[in-house]
Structures are given as structure tokens and as C-alpha cells.
């Protein structure tokens, strides 16, 4: 008996209490007693159980405890206890501790043992009232740009299940795009918020370094390249998340983001970059999408000027070495930094290949670290006359599953990653904020996104631009795919999901 065919796309939007609403609208309905937290949680769980056999975005389910928490939230509402996102269901990426849930880092090398505490950023997120349904998937240690763990099923892109959902926050992005939850945790050490957001047609903002509370791993790095955040379907969910996060903790060294509710209308000077510094030319669809976005902004009164990439020519090699250093550190010190039972014999081909690469090139590290640290100053100087810079998110459109599998021979996989992940790492090294915004679609019905990078502390400008584009060129949602765009298998799958829900 042959295996059933995988449908082309998958979503769970339907006429339950979640409907097609974003987190901000759902939270308002909870505050107005139009829906209860328990009703919303049950709907999200039903959607997760219906969709995950196809998209594989859930690393660990926490449904029973989530329902207990939902019941307590409803009881607290009667006492007047409120927070903006109280009762909104979400998933936390499986590289971040939540008390009582195992943190596997997407790897078989890490034992499945419940965490004894909650990570600092997770506390900042959950303080906003979010309700954790469980953990979302990622590739091993977040090193890959596609969520294809060697030990389990790949996380599929809900827009087209034959394609990657991106990484490393691929599980969160897939769950949000498919309508399981309206917002989910993501973090970004080389593009891991913006890449999956771009693949799945979401808003993905990597904040300025230090804007949000760092988790333990970021604080221990020679150069902190990791930022925490979320992926969402609307700009205002991202803006409201940042505003609420600052109510919990505000970095006094950065200007406050504040409560950004829409576009300001002020004209901006925006730089334009089409090709990366690593020698790989951007593909035609991606380039065209960026150029069309630039023209759209010009028609809205903004000034667009081509600019060189504000970085040293050695940046691609330096960042690659730093990436390899992280893999070397995990394999060498995993028992100290992750768990005493960490087993490096169970790491995947990409982690092992990066480890070997660092051991061959470790002598380059001092100079590479100096230049990476210097990139903050170079970037700040180059941005002095600009409000933002428009670039592609990725070097080419979303690949099919298997293209970036950790089972691909390392040299081939690494070169593919260099061609694909050629724009996002600069914001990690420099600490600058950057946002991924949907801007187009491929013939295979996959989203194509653009990136805006801002000045340090300039999230408010990036949100301004995002609101402007959202209002003037609304990006499609998965439920808006025309019926004629879908295969018969996809229509059957959608009907089946609707029956289940």
C-alpha cells in the first residue's frame, strides 16, 4: 500500500473562537469577556493537534497544564487581574527553558530531562500573560537555516509542504503561519527570527542587542549575536509585544521603543542593497521583490538610495568562523553548558562539520573577533545619514526540504548555506535591529520577504516602515490562497482539518 500524498498546503483557520484574529484582537475579546481563556486554549490545542501531523512544528506538547493555567486565568479575570496578552496561547522555542519542560535544543545529544527553572527571557515573555502550549521545533542548536532535525520529521512550510519553513525558529513560524497560534517565541543568532518569518510570510523583528533580556547562552558568548523576539502575522502584534516587554524590563542604554500604533507618515531616507558581500548574486524573484518594494516606498514619499554594504570584506568568512566556534564549543563543553549527560556522539552532520572547520581554522579567530567587534562601529558610521537600509532577507527563495538537510555532505551543505544566508548575519554581529516583512509571492505560492535594517535602538523606525507597507500593500495570509491555486489533495486536506476542528 503506497503512502498517502502530502497535500500542497495546510492551515487551521476556521470559524472557532480564534477565527482569523491576531493576538491583539483576541486579547481584547478576552478582556471584554467575549471569549474565555479556556475556550481560546481549547481551540489552539485542537488546531495544533489537527495541523502538526502535517507541519511538525511542535517539539513538546504541554496541553494539559496549559488548560489548567487557562482555568486559573479565567478565575483571575473575575478579580480584575489584567495584562495586555493575558491568556493568549503561544509556543516557546525548544532552546529556552520553561520549568517542568525538557529543553532538547533540537538535538538527540541532549537528554530529555525537565528544566528546573525558566530562562530569563521566557519570564519576560510569560509576564505579558502568554500561555505556553509547549515547545516549538528547531534544527540542532539552531545552526541550520532549515528545520530538518536528523532524528525526526522536518518542519514543513504551511504554504507549501514540500518546502522548508526556515530556521532556526522554524517550528514557531510554521505554527503561526498555519493559524495554530497568533504569536510565538523566536530568537535570532544569524537570522533565526527573520529567515523563518520570510519563509512563512510573517513579521519577524530582531531587536537591537540588549533590547530584551538575554538568556544564559547569549550572555556567555565572546560576542553576543543572539536576540530574543517573536514571529507574528501582524505588525501591531510585534509592536505591542515590544511595548509590553519594555514594561517588564527597559534597557536604560537604549531609547524606548514606546507604543507604536501605526505609520508616522514622515519621509525617510532608506538605503538599498541588492547583493551581498559574499559574491553570490541574489536570485531574480528576490531581487524583483526588493526593487518593487523600493519603488513602492518612493511613491509614498520616501527617498531610496543605493548604498554599499557597510561591512569589512572579510565579514562572511569571519562570521562563518564564529558560527563554527559555537559548534566547537557545544561539542567540547556540552556537558558543562547543557547537561552532564550530553553525548557529542549524537550530534548531526552540520554540527560535526562546523566543529571540524573550526579546528582547522582556529588560528584565524583573534583577528576575526576583532573585526566582528569593530563591525558595530563601522555599521553605526555608515548608518549616520540613513533611517534604514532595505535588503533581501535571503539570497534566494525558499528551498525544498532536503536542500539544507544535515545529511547533505558538509562541504556542499555549507556552500548552500553561504549562498542562502547572505544578508541576515550582519545585524547579529553589529547588534542592529532588523525586520523581515512579507512583500511578494513565488509561482509556488511561497512568500517572498524583504529586510529593513535600522540604526542601533531604531526599532520604532522599522515598525513605522512595516506599518506603512502593511497598510499600503497588505501581504497575503495563508487562508487567502485562491481555491484554484490549490491542488485537489490540498482542498481535501483543508476539508479534513475543518471537519476535525
Short mmCIF file of C-alpha atoms in Angstrom, two decimals:
data_model
loop_
_atom_site.label_atom_id
_atom_site.label_comp_id
_atom_site.label_asym_id
_atom_site.label_seq_id
_atom_site.Cartn_x
_atom_site.Cartn_y
_atom_site.Cartn_z
CA UNK A 1 0.00 0.00 0.00
CA UNK A 2 1.52 3.32 -1.05
CA UNK A 3 1.93 6.19 1.41
CA UNK A 4 -0.69 8.97 1.15
CA UNK A 5 0.34 12.02 -0.82
CA UNK A 6 1.28 15.12 1.16
CA UNK A 7 -1.12 17.98 0.36
CA UNK A 8 0.29 21.17 -1.06
CA UNK A 9 -0.59 23.46 1.85
CA UNK A 10 -2.09 23.31 5.33
CA UNK A 11 -3.83 25.79 7.60
CA UNK A 12 -6.26 25.65 10.52
CA UNK A 13 -8.12 28.96 10.16
CA UNK A 14 -11.82 28.31 10.71
CA UNK A 15 -14.89 29.67 12.49
CA UNK A 16 -13.85 28.73 16.03
CA UNK A 17 -13.19 31.33 18.75
CA UNK A 18 -9.73 32.08 17.27
CA UNK A 19 -11.07 32.74 13.79
CA UNK A 20 -8.54 34.74 11.80
CA UNK A 21 -7.76 37.23 14.56
CA UNK A 22 -4.32 38.35 15.61
CA UNK A 23 -3.16 38.26 19.23
CA UNK A 24 -4.14 41.88 19.91
CA UNK A 25 -7.76 41.32 18.83
CA UNK A 26 -8.03 38.03 20.72
CA UNK A 27 -6.68 39.67 23.88
CA UNK A 28 -9.26 42.44 23.55
CA UNK A 29 -12.02 39.85 23.23
CA UNK A 30 -10.78 38.18 26.41
CA UNK A 31 -10.77 41.50 28.28
CA UNK A 32 -14.29 42.24 27.04
CA UNK A 33 -15.49 38.77 28.15
CA UNK A 34 -16.47 37.88 24.58
CA UNK A 35 -14.41 34.70 24.84
CA UNK A 36 -12.73 32.93 27.74
CA UNK A 37 -9.10 31.94 28.02
CA UNK A 38 -10.18 28.32 28.35
CA UNK A 39 -12.19 28.48 25.12
CA UNK A 40 -9.24 30.04 23.30
CA UNK A 41 -6.80 27.49 24.69
CA UNK A 42 -9.01 24.56 23.68
CA UNK A 43 -9.27 25.98 20.16
CA UNK A 44 -5.49 26.40 19.86
CA UNK A 45 -4.90 22.86 21.12
CA UNK A 46 -7.43 21.47 18.63
CA UNK A 47 -5.68 23.36 15.83
CA UNK A 48 -2.28 22.09 16.93
CA UNK A 49 -3.48 18.50 17.06
CA UNK A 50 -5.01 18.83 13.59
CA UNK A 51 -2.09 20.58 11.88
CA UNK A 52 1.01 19.14 13.49
CA UNK A 53 0.84 15.70 11.85
CA UNK A 54 1.46 17.64 8.61
CA UNK A 55 3.72 20.55 9.62
CA UNK A 56 5.65 19.01 12.55
CA UNK A 57 6.19 22.27 14.42
CA UNK A 58 5.60 21.02 17.97
CA UNK A 59 8.65 19.64 19.75
CA UNK A 60 6.86 19.08 23.06
CA UNK A 61 3.18 19.49 23.94
CA UNK A 62 2.10 20.95 27.27
CA UNK A 63 -1.64 20.88 26.68
CA UNK A 64 -2.97 19.54 29.99
CA UNK A 65 -1.04 22.07 32.06
CA UNK A 66 -1.99 24.83 29.62
CA UNK A 67 -5.68 24.09 30.20
CA UNK A 68 -5.15 24.23 33.96
CA UNK A 69 -3.42 27.59 33.58
CA UNK A 70 -6.25 28.81 31.35
CA UNK A 71 -8.78 27.95 34.05
CA UNK A 72 -6.78 29.97 36.59
CA UNK A 73 -6.60 32.89 34.13
CA UNK A 74 -10.38 32.90 33.81
CA UNK A 75 -10.72 32.90 37.60
CA UNK A 76 -8.23 35.78 37.90
CA UNK A 77 -10.18 37.80 35.35
CA UNK A 78 -13.09 37.93 37.77
CA UNK A 79 -10.76 39.53 40.30
CA UNK A 80 -9.73 42.19 37.77
CA UNK A 81 -6.20 40.90 37.09
CA UNK A 82 -5.27 42.04 33.58
CA UNK A 83 -2.29 42.23 31.21
CA UNK A 84 -2.33 43.02 27.50
CA UNK A 85 -1.75 39.46 26.25
CA UNK A 86 -3.34 37.63 29.17
CA UNK A 87 -4.47 34.20 28.03
CA UNK A 88 -3.01 34.30 24.52
CA UNK A 89 -1.67 30.82 23.64
CA UNK A 90 1.86 30.55 22.33
CA UNK A 91 4.81 28.19 21.91
CA UNK A 92 8.32 28.72 23.25
CA UNK A 93 11.26 27.62 21.14
CA UNK A 94 12.96 24.45 22.32
CA UNK A 95 16.27 26.13 23.13
CA UNK A 96 14.72 28.09 26.01
CA UNK A 97 13.92 26.69 29.45
CA UNK A 98 10.42 26.54 30.87
CA UNK A 99 10.13 24.95 34.30
CA UNK A 100 8.95 21.36 34.05
CA UNK A 101 9.53 21.04 30.29
CA UNK A 102 12.56 19.42 28.70
CA UNK A 103 14.82 21.60 26.55
CA UNK A 104 16.35 19.39 23.85
CA UNK A 105 17.94 22.12 21.64
CA UNK A 106 16.69 20.17 18.62
CA UNK A 107 19.31 17.51 19.28
CA UNK A 108 19.48 13.87 20.29
CA UNK A 109 22.70 14.71 22.12
CA UNK A 110 20.73 16.50 24.87
CA UNK A 111 18.81 14.27 27.31
CA UNK A 112 15.06 14.69 27.72
CA UNK A 113 15.07 15.97 31.30
CA UNK A 114 12.61 18.62 32.56
CA UNK A 115 14.11 22.04 33.25
CA UNK A 116 14.27 23.10 36.87
CA UNK A 117 13.77 26.78 36.11
CA UNK A 118 12.52 29.21 33.46
CA UNK A 119 15.01 31.17 31.36
CA UNK A 120 15.22 34.95 31.92
CA UNK A 121 13.69 35.90 28.57
CA UNK A 122 10.92 33.31 28.90
CA UNK A 123 9.99 35.00 32.18
CA UNK A 124 9.86 38.35 30.37
CA UNK A 125 7.61 36.86 27.69
CA UNK A 126 5.29 34.95 30.03
CA UNK A 127 4.93 38.03 32.26
CA UNK A 128 2.89 39.57 29.45
CA UNK A 129 0.20 36.96 30.11
CA UNK A 130 1.04 34.46 27.37
CA UNK A 131 0.07 30.88 27.97
CA UNK A 132 2.63 28.25 26.96
CA UNK A 133 1.21 25.35 24.94
CA UNK A 134 4.62 23.69 24.66
CA UNK A 135 7.91 23.86 22.79
CA UNK A 136 8.42 24.57 19.09
CA UNK A 137 10.94 22.81 16.86
CA UNK A 138 14.37 23.98 15.71
CA UNK A 139 17.33 22.40 13.91
CA UNK A 140 20.13 21.12 16.11
CA UNK A 141 21.37 24.00 18.32
CA UNK A 142 19.90 26.45 15.81
CA UNK A 143 22.89 26.07 13.48
CA UNK A 144 20.93 25.37 10.30
CA UNK A 145 18.69 27.62 8.18
CA UNK A 146 16.08 24.88 7.70
CA UNK A 147 14.29 22.99 10.48
CA UNK A 148 15.17 19.47 9.44
CA UNK A 149 16.36 17.54 12.52
CA UNK A 150 18.36 14.45 11.67
CA UNK A 151 16.39 12.41 14.22
CA UNK A 152 12.82 13.27 13.24
CA UNK A 153 10.45 14.69 10.63
CA UNK A 154 11.23 18.03 9.04
CA UNK A 155 9.11 21.02 9.95
CA UNK A 156 7.16 21.81 6.77
CA UNK A 157 6.18 25.18 5.38
CA UNK A 158 2.37 25.53 5.69
CA UNK A 159 2.23 27.49 2.41
CA UNK A 160 3.67 24.54 0.51
CA UNK A 161 4.52 21.42 2.49
CA UNK A 162 7.30 20.35 0.14
CA UNK A 163 9.34 23.39 1.20
CA UNK A 164 11.37 24.49 4.22
CA UNK A 165 9.83 26.59 6.99
CA UNK A 166 13.20 28.24 7.55
CA UNK A 167 15.15 28.22 10.78
CA UNK A 168 16.14 28.19 13.37
CA UNK A 169 12.74 29.30 14.69
CA UNK A 170 11.06 27.18 12.03
CA UNK A 171 8.57 25.47 14.31
CA UNK A 172 7.28 28.75 15.73
CA UNK A 173 6.93 30.26 12.26
CA UNK A 174 5.09 27.23 10.88
CA UNK A 175 2.64 27.18 13.79
CA UNK A 176 1.86 30.90 13.48
CA UNK A 177 1.53 30.82 9.70
CA UNK A 178 -0.79 27.81 9.88
CA UNK A 179 -3.05 29.60 12.37
CA UNK A 180 -2.36 27.35 15.35
CA UNK A 181 -1.35 30.35 17.49
CA UNK A 182 -1.19 34.06 16.56
CA UNK A 183 2.27 34.69 18.02
CA UNK A 184 5.21 32.52 19.07
CA UNK A 185 8.66 32.87 20.58
CA UNK A 186 11.70 33.06 18.32
CA UNK A 187 15.34 34.00 18.73
CA UNK A 188 18.00 35.04 16.27
CA UNK A 189 21.74 34.36 16.17
CA UNK A 190 22.25 34.73 12.41
CA UNK A 191 18.77 35.27 11.03
CA UNK A 192 16.74 32.78 13.05
CA UNK A 193 13.77 35.13 13.55
CA UNK A 194 13.88 36.77 10.13
CA UNK A 195 14.58 33.68 7.98
CA UNK A 196 11.56 31.59 9.11
CA UNK A 197 9.39 34.71 9.12
CA UNK A 198 10.43 35.29 5.50
CA UNK A 199 9.76 31.68 4.51
CA UNK A 200 6.34 31.60 6.18
CA UNK A 201 5.07 35.09 5.33
CA UNK A 202 5.28 36.59 8.84
CA UNK A 203 6.59 39.68 10.58
CA UNK A 204 9.93 38.89 12.24
CA UNK A 205 11.76 41.61 14.17
CA UNK A 206 15.24 41.04 15.58
CA UNK A 207 15.61 43.74 18.23
CA UNK A 208 18.73 45.77 18.98
CA UNK A 209 21.29 43.89 21.06
CA UNK A 210 20.30 44.33 24.71
CA UNK A 211 16.75 45.50 23.99
CA UNK A 212 15.26 42.41 25.63
CA UNK A 213 16.62 40.26 28.42
CA UNK A 214 19.29 37.80 27.28
CA UNK A 215 19.09 34.11 28.01
CA UNK A 216 22.07 32.41 29.63
CA UNK A 217 23.75 31.26 26.39
CA UNK A 218 23.85 34.74 24.88
CA UNK A 219 25.41 36.29 27.95
CA UNK A 220 28.31 33.82 27.86
CA UNK A 221 29.36 34.43 24.22
CA UNK A 222 32.55 36.30 23.25
CA UNK A 223 30.29 38.44 21.03
CA UNK A 224 26.61 38.33 21.84
CA UNK A 225 24.94 37.73 18.47
CA UNK A 226 21.63 36.40 19.87
CA UNK A 227 18.45 38.45 20.20
CA UNK A 228 15.10 37.27 21.52
CA UNK A 229 11.73 38.07 20.00
CA UNK A 230 8.58 36.72 18.37
CA UNK A 231 7.06 35.95 14.98
CA UNK A 232 3.59 37.30 14.23
CA UNK A 233 1.05 37.74 11.43
CA UNK A 234 0.50 41.47 12.08
CA UNK A 235 2.80 44.42 12.70
CA UNK A 236 0.82 45.57 15.71
CA UNK A 237 1.30 42.23 17.49
CA UNK A 238 5.06 42.69 17.19
CA UNK A 239 4.83 46.35 18.25
CA UNK A 240 2.61 45.56 21.22
CA UNK A 241 4.90 42.72 22.26
CA UNK A 242 7.91 45.06 22.36
CA UNK A 243 5.95 47.71 24.25
CA UNK A 244 4.84 45.20 26.86
CA UNK A 245 8.33 43.68 27.11
CA UNK A 246 9.70 47.12 27.97
CA UNK A 247 7.14 47.38 30.76
CA UNK A 248 8.84 44.35 32.32
CA UNK A 249 12.41 45.48 31.59
CA UNK A 250 13.73 48.55 29.79
CA UNK A 251 17.42 48.87 28.91
CA UNK A 252 18.42 52.38 30.05
CA UNK A 253 21.20 52.48 27.42
CA UNK A 254 18.68 52.37 24.56
CA UNK A 255 15.90 54.77 23.58
CA UNK A 256 12.49 53.39 24.47
CA UNK A 257 10.52 51.90 21.60
CA UNK A 258 7.24 53.02 23.09
CA UNK A 259 3.73 52.20 21.99
CA UNK A 260 3.92 52.39 18.19
CA UNK A 261 0.38 52.11 16.83
CA UNK A 262 0.76 52.95 13.16
CA UNK A 263 2.81 54.71 10.46
CA UNK A 264 4.04 58.20 11.25
CA UNK A 265 3.89 59.44 7.66
CA UNK A 266 7.27 61.15 7.96
CA UNK A 267 9.58 60.81 4.93
CA UNK A 268 12.59 58.57 5.46
CA UNK A 269 15.97 58.20 3.81
CA UNK A 270 16.41 54.49 3.08
CA UNK A 271 19.49 52.81 1.64
CA UNK A 272 19.14 49.98 -0.88
CA UNK A 273 21.31 46.84 -1.07
CA UNK A 274 20.55 44.09 -3.61
CA UNK A 275 23.59 41.78 -3.45
CA UNK A 276 25.60 40.52 -0.50
CA UNK A 277 29.33 40.79 0.10
CA UNK A 278 29.98 37.05 -0.28
CA UNK A 279 29.96 37.11 -4.07
CA UNK A 280 26.61 35.37 -4.59
CA UNK A 281 24.09 37.25 -6.71
CA UNK A 282 20.52 37.49 -5.45
CA UNK A 283 18.05 35.44 -7.49
CA UNK A 284 15.61 37.17 -9.84
CA UNK A 285 12.40 36.77 -7.83
CA UNK A 286 14.01 38.02 -4.64
CA UNK A 287 15.71 40.93 -6.39
CA UNK A 288 12.50 41.94 -8.15
CA UNK A 289 10.58 41.87 -4.86
CA UNK A 290 13.12 44.17 -3.21
CA UNK A 291 13.11 46.56 -6.19
CA UNK A 292 9.31 46.69 -6.24
CA UNK A 293 9.30 47.46 -2.50
CA UNK A 294 11.78 50.30 -3.09
CA UNK A 295 9.57 51.76 -5.83
CA UNK A 296 6.52 51.48 -3.59
CA UNK A 297 8.28 53.38 -0.82
CA UNK A 298 9.40 56.06 -3.28
CA UNK A 299 5.80 56.56 -4.38
CA UNK A 300 4.90 57.03 -0.72
CA UNK A 301 7.40 59.88 -0.42
CA UNK A 302 10.49 58.13 0.92
CA UNK A 303 13.98 58.64 -0.51
CA UNK A 304 15.71 55.46 -1.71
CA UNK A 305 19.45 55.46 -2.44
CA UNK A 306 21.70 52.51 -3.40
CA UNK A 307 24.44 52.03 -0.80
CA UNK A 308 27.40 49.67 -0.36
CA UNK A 309 27.13 47.01 2.34
CA UNK A 310 28.55 48.70 5.47
CA UNK A 311 30.94 45.92 6.46
CA UNK A 312 34.53 44.74 6.01
CA UNK A 313 35.09 42.46 3.03
CA UNK A 314 36.21 39.67 5.39
CA UNK A 315 32.85 39.65 7.19
CA UNK A 316 31.40 36.49 5.54
CA UNK A 317 34.48 34.42 6.46
CA UNK A 318 34.69 35.95 9.95
CA UNK A 319 31.06 35.22 10.75
CA UNK A 320 31.36 31.68 9.36
CA UNK A 321 34.32 31.08 11.68
CA UNK A 322 32.33 32.40 14.64
CA UNK A 323 29.45 30.11 13.66
CA UNK A 324 31.93 27.20 13.63
CA UNK A 325 33.28 28.31 17.02
CA UNK A 326 29.81 27.88 18.51
CA UNK A 327 29.59 24.31 17.21
CA UNK A 328 33.09 23.58 18.56
CA UNK A 329 32.02 25.00 21.93
CA UNK A 330 28.88 22.88 22.10
CA UNK A 331 30.66 19.63 21.22
CA UNK A 332 33.60 20.37 23.53
CA UNK A 333 31.74 21.78 26.53
CA UNK A 334 28.23 20.38 26.11
CA UNK A 335 28.36 18.56 29.44
CA UNK A 336 29.11 21.83 31.22
CA UNK A 337 26.86 24.25 29.38
CA UNK A 338 23.90 21.98 28.51
CA UNK A 339 23.71 18.87 30.68
CA UNK A 340 26.11 16.38 32.35
CA UNK A 341 24.64 13.62 30.15
CA UNK A 342 25.26 15.46 26.89
CA UNK A 343 26.51 12.95 24.28
CA UNK A 344 28.56 14.51 21.49
CA UNK A 345 28.49 11.22 19.57
CA UNK A 346 24.85 12.01 18.73
CA UNK A 347 25.32 15.44 17.13
CA UNK A 348 24.37 15.78 13.47
CA UNK A 349 26.43 16.22 10.31
CA UNK A 350 26.26 20.02 10.26
CA UNK A 351 27.36 20.41 13.87
CA UNK A 352 30.20 17.93 13.32
CA UNK A 353 31.30 19.62 10.10
CA UNK A 354 31.35 23.08 11.70
CA UNK A 355 33.36 21.68 14.60
CA UNK A 356 35.94 20.24 12.19
CA UNK A 357 36.06 23.51 10.24
CA UNK A 358 36.85 25.50 13.39
CA UNK A 359 39.61 23.11 14.41
CA UNK A 360 41.25 23.67 11.00
CA UNK A 361 40.94 27.46 11.12
CA UNK A 362 41.05 28.35 14.84
CA UNK A 363 44.25 30.36 14.32
CA UNK A 364 42.16 32.98 12.48
CA UNK A 365 39.90 33.60 15.48
CA UNK A 366 41.64 36.59 17.20
CA UNK A 367 41.60 38.73 14.04
CA UNK A 368 38.06 37.61 13.16
CA UNK A 369 36.78 38.55 16.63
CA UNK A 370 38.45 41.95 16.38
CA UNK A 371 36.77 42.68 13.05
CA UNK A 372 33.38 41.37 14.21
CA UNK A 373 33.53 43.60 17.29
CA UNK A 374 34.59 46.50 15.06
CA UNK A 375 31.55 45.96 12.82
CA UNK A 376 29.36 47.77 15.39
CA UNK A 377 31.30 50.99 14.79
CA UNK A 378 31.53 50.54 11.02
CA UNK A 379 27.80 49.97 10.80
CA UNK A 380 26.91 52.92 13.04
CA UNK A 381 29.12 55.22 10.94
CA UNK A 382 27.58 54.01 7.66
CA UNK A 383 24.03 54.45 9.02
CA UNK A 384 24.58 58.01 10.24
CA UNK A 385 22.82 59.54 7.22
CA UNK A 386 20.09 56.90 6.83
CA UNK A 387 16.97 55.92 8.73
CA UNK A 388 17.06 52.33 7.46
CA UNK A 389 18.50 50.08 4.77
CA UNK A 390 16.36 47.83 2.54
CA UNK A 391 17.85 44.44 1.58
CA UNK A 392 16.70 40.93 0.71
CA UNK A 393 16.23 38.65 3.70
CA UNK A 394 17.83 35.72 1.87
CA UNK A 395 19.97 35.16 -1.18
CA UNK A 396 17.25 33.19 -2.96
CA UNK A 397 13.70 31.98 -2.49
CA UNK A 398 12.73 29.24 -0.04
CA UNK A 399 14.29 25.84 -0.91
CA UNK A 400 12.58 22.50 -0.93
CA UNK A 401 13.08 20.20 2.02
CA UNK A 402 16.31 18.20 1.70
CA UNK A 403 18.31 21.03 0.11
CA UNK A 404 19.66 22.06 3.54
CA UNK A 405 19.34 18.73 5.32
CA UNK A 406 22.12 17.98 7.85
CA UNK A 407 22.54 14.69 5.96
CA UNK A 408 23.88 16.56 2.91
CA UNK A 409 27.72 16.26 2.75
CA UNK A 410 29.13 19.11 4.83
CA UNK A 411 31.07 20.96 2.13
CA UNK A 412 28.03 21.01 -0.14
CA UNK A 413 25.67 22.00 2.68
CA UNK A 414 27.95 24.76 3.93
CA UNK A 415 28.24 26.32 0.47
CA UNK A 416 24.46 26.17 0.08
CA UNK A 417 24.05 27.92 3.42
CA UNK A 418 26.53 30.63 2.42
CA UNK A 419 24.51 31.34 -0.73
CA UNK A 420 21.20 31.34 1.13
CA UNK A 421 22.02 33.09 4.43
CA UNK A 422 23.92 36.02 2.98
CA UNK A 423 22.13 39.09 4.36
CA UNK A 424 20.87 38.42 7.89
CA UNK A 425 24.11 37.82 9.90
CA UNK A 426 25.26 41.45 9.66
CA UNK A 427 22.58 42.61 12.10
CA UNK A 428 23.66 39.93 14.59
CA UNK A 429 27.32 40.89 14.54
CA UNK A 430 26.62 44.63 14.70
CA UNK A 431 23.76 44.34 17.19
CA UNK A 432 21.48 46.40 14.94
CA UNK A 433 17.72 45.88 14.74
CA UNK A 434 16.31 44.31 11.60
CA UNK A 435 12.86 43.24 10.47
CA UNK A 436 11.55 40.78 7.88
CA UNK A 437 8.32 41.83 6.16
CA UNK A 438 6.34 39.85 3.54
CA UNK A 439 6.38 41.60 0.15
CA UNK A 440 5.52 39.10 -2.59
CA UNK A 441 4.91 35.50 -3.58
CA UNK A 442 6.59 32.92 -5.81
CA UNK A 443 4.80 30.86 -8.52
CA UNK A 444 4.75 28.02 -5.95
CA UNK A 445 2.65 30.24 -3.63
CA UNK A 446 5.51 30.78 -1.18
CA UNK A 447 6.03 34.16 0.48
CA UNK A 448 8.97 36.36 -0.51
CA UNK A 449 10.04 38.93 2.08
CA UNK A 450 12.31 41.94 2.39
CA UNK A 451 14.52 43.08 5.24
CA UNK A 452 14.93 46.52 6.74
CA UNK A 453 17.92 47.18 8.97
CA UNK A 454 17.87 50.18 11.30
CA UNK A 455 20.14 52.27 13.44
CA UNK A 456 21.01 50.89 16.87
CA UNK A 457 17.94 51.45 19.02
CA UNK A 458 15.84 52.22 15.94
CA UNK A 459 13.06 49.65 16.24
CA UNK A 460 10.43 52.40 16.16
CA UNK A 461 11.55 53.37 12.63
CA UNK A 462 11.42 49.77 11.45
CA UNK A 463 7.92 49.37 12.86
CA UNK A 464 6.96 52.65 11.15
CA UNK A 465 8.07 51.22 7.79
CA UNK A 466 6.36 47.90 8.47
CA UNK A 467 3.07 49.60 9.34
CA UNK A 468 3.36 51.69 6.16
CA UNK A 469 3.82 48.66 3.93
CA UNK A 470 1.15 46.66 5.74
CA UNK A 471 -1.35 49.47 5.14
CA UNK A 472 -0.41 50.21 1.54
CA UNK A 473 0.45 46.73 0.30
CA UNK A 474 -1.17 44.17 2.64
CA UNK A 475 0.58 40.82 2.46
CA UNK A 476 -1.47 37.69 1.84
CA UNK A 477 -2.40 35.31 4.62
CA UNK A 478 -2.45 31.59 4.05
CA UNK A 479 -6.23 31.39 4.30
CA UNK A 480 -6.47 33.83 1.36
CA UNK A 481 -4.97 31.43 -1.17
CA UNK A 482 -7.45 31.20 -4.01
CA UNK A 483 -9.16 27.85 -4.39
CA UNK A 484 -7.83 27.48 -7.94
CA UNK A 485 -4.27 27.86 -6.60
CA UNK A 486 -4.56 24.65 -4.62
CA UNK A 487 -4.29 21.03 -5.62
CA UNK A 488 -7.15 18.58 -5.08
CA UNK A 489 -5.10 16.96 -2.30
CA UNK A 490 -4.79 20.32 -0.55
CA UNK A 491 -8.51 21.02 -0.80
CA UNK A 492 -9.22 17.58 0.67
CA UNK A 493 -6.75 18.17 3.48
CA UNK A 494 -8.32 21.53 4.29
CA UNK A 495 -11.79 19.99 4.35
CA UNK A 496 -10.49 17.26 6.64
CA UNK A 497 -8.97 19.80 9.01
CA UNK A 498 -12.20 21.80 9.07
CA UNK A 499 -14.12 18.65 9.99
CA UNK A 500 -11.63 17.90 12.76
CA UNK A 501 -11.88 21.38 14.20
#
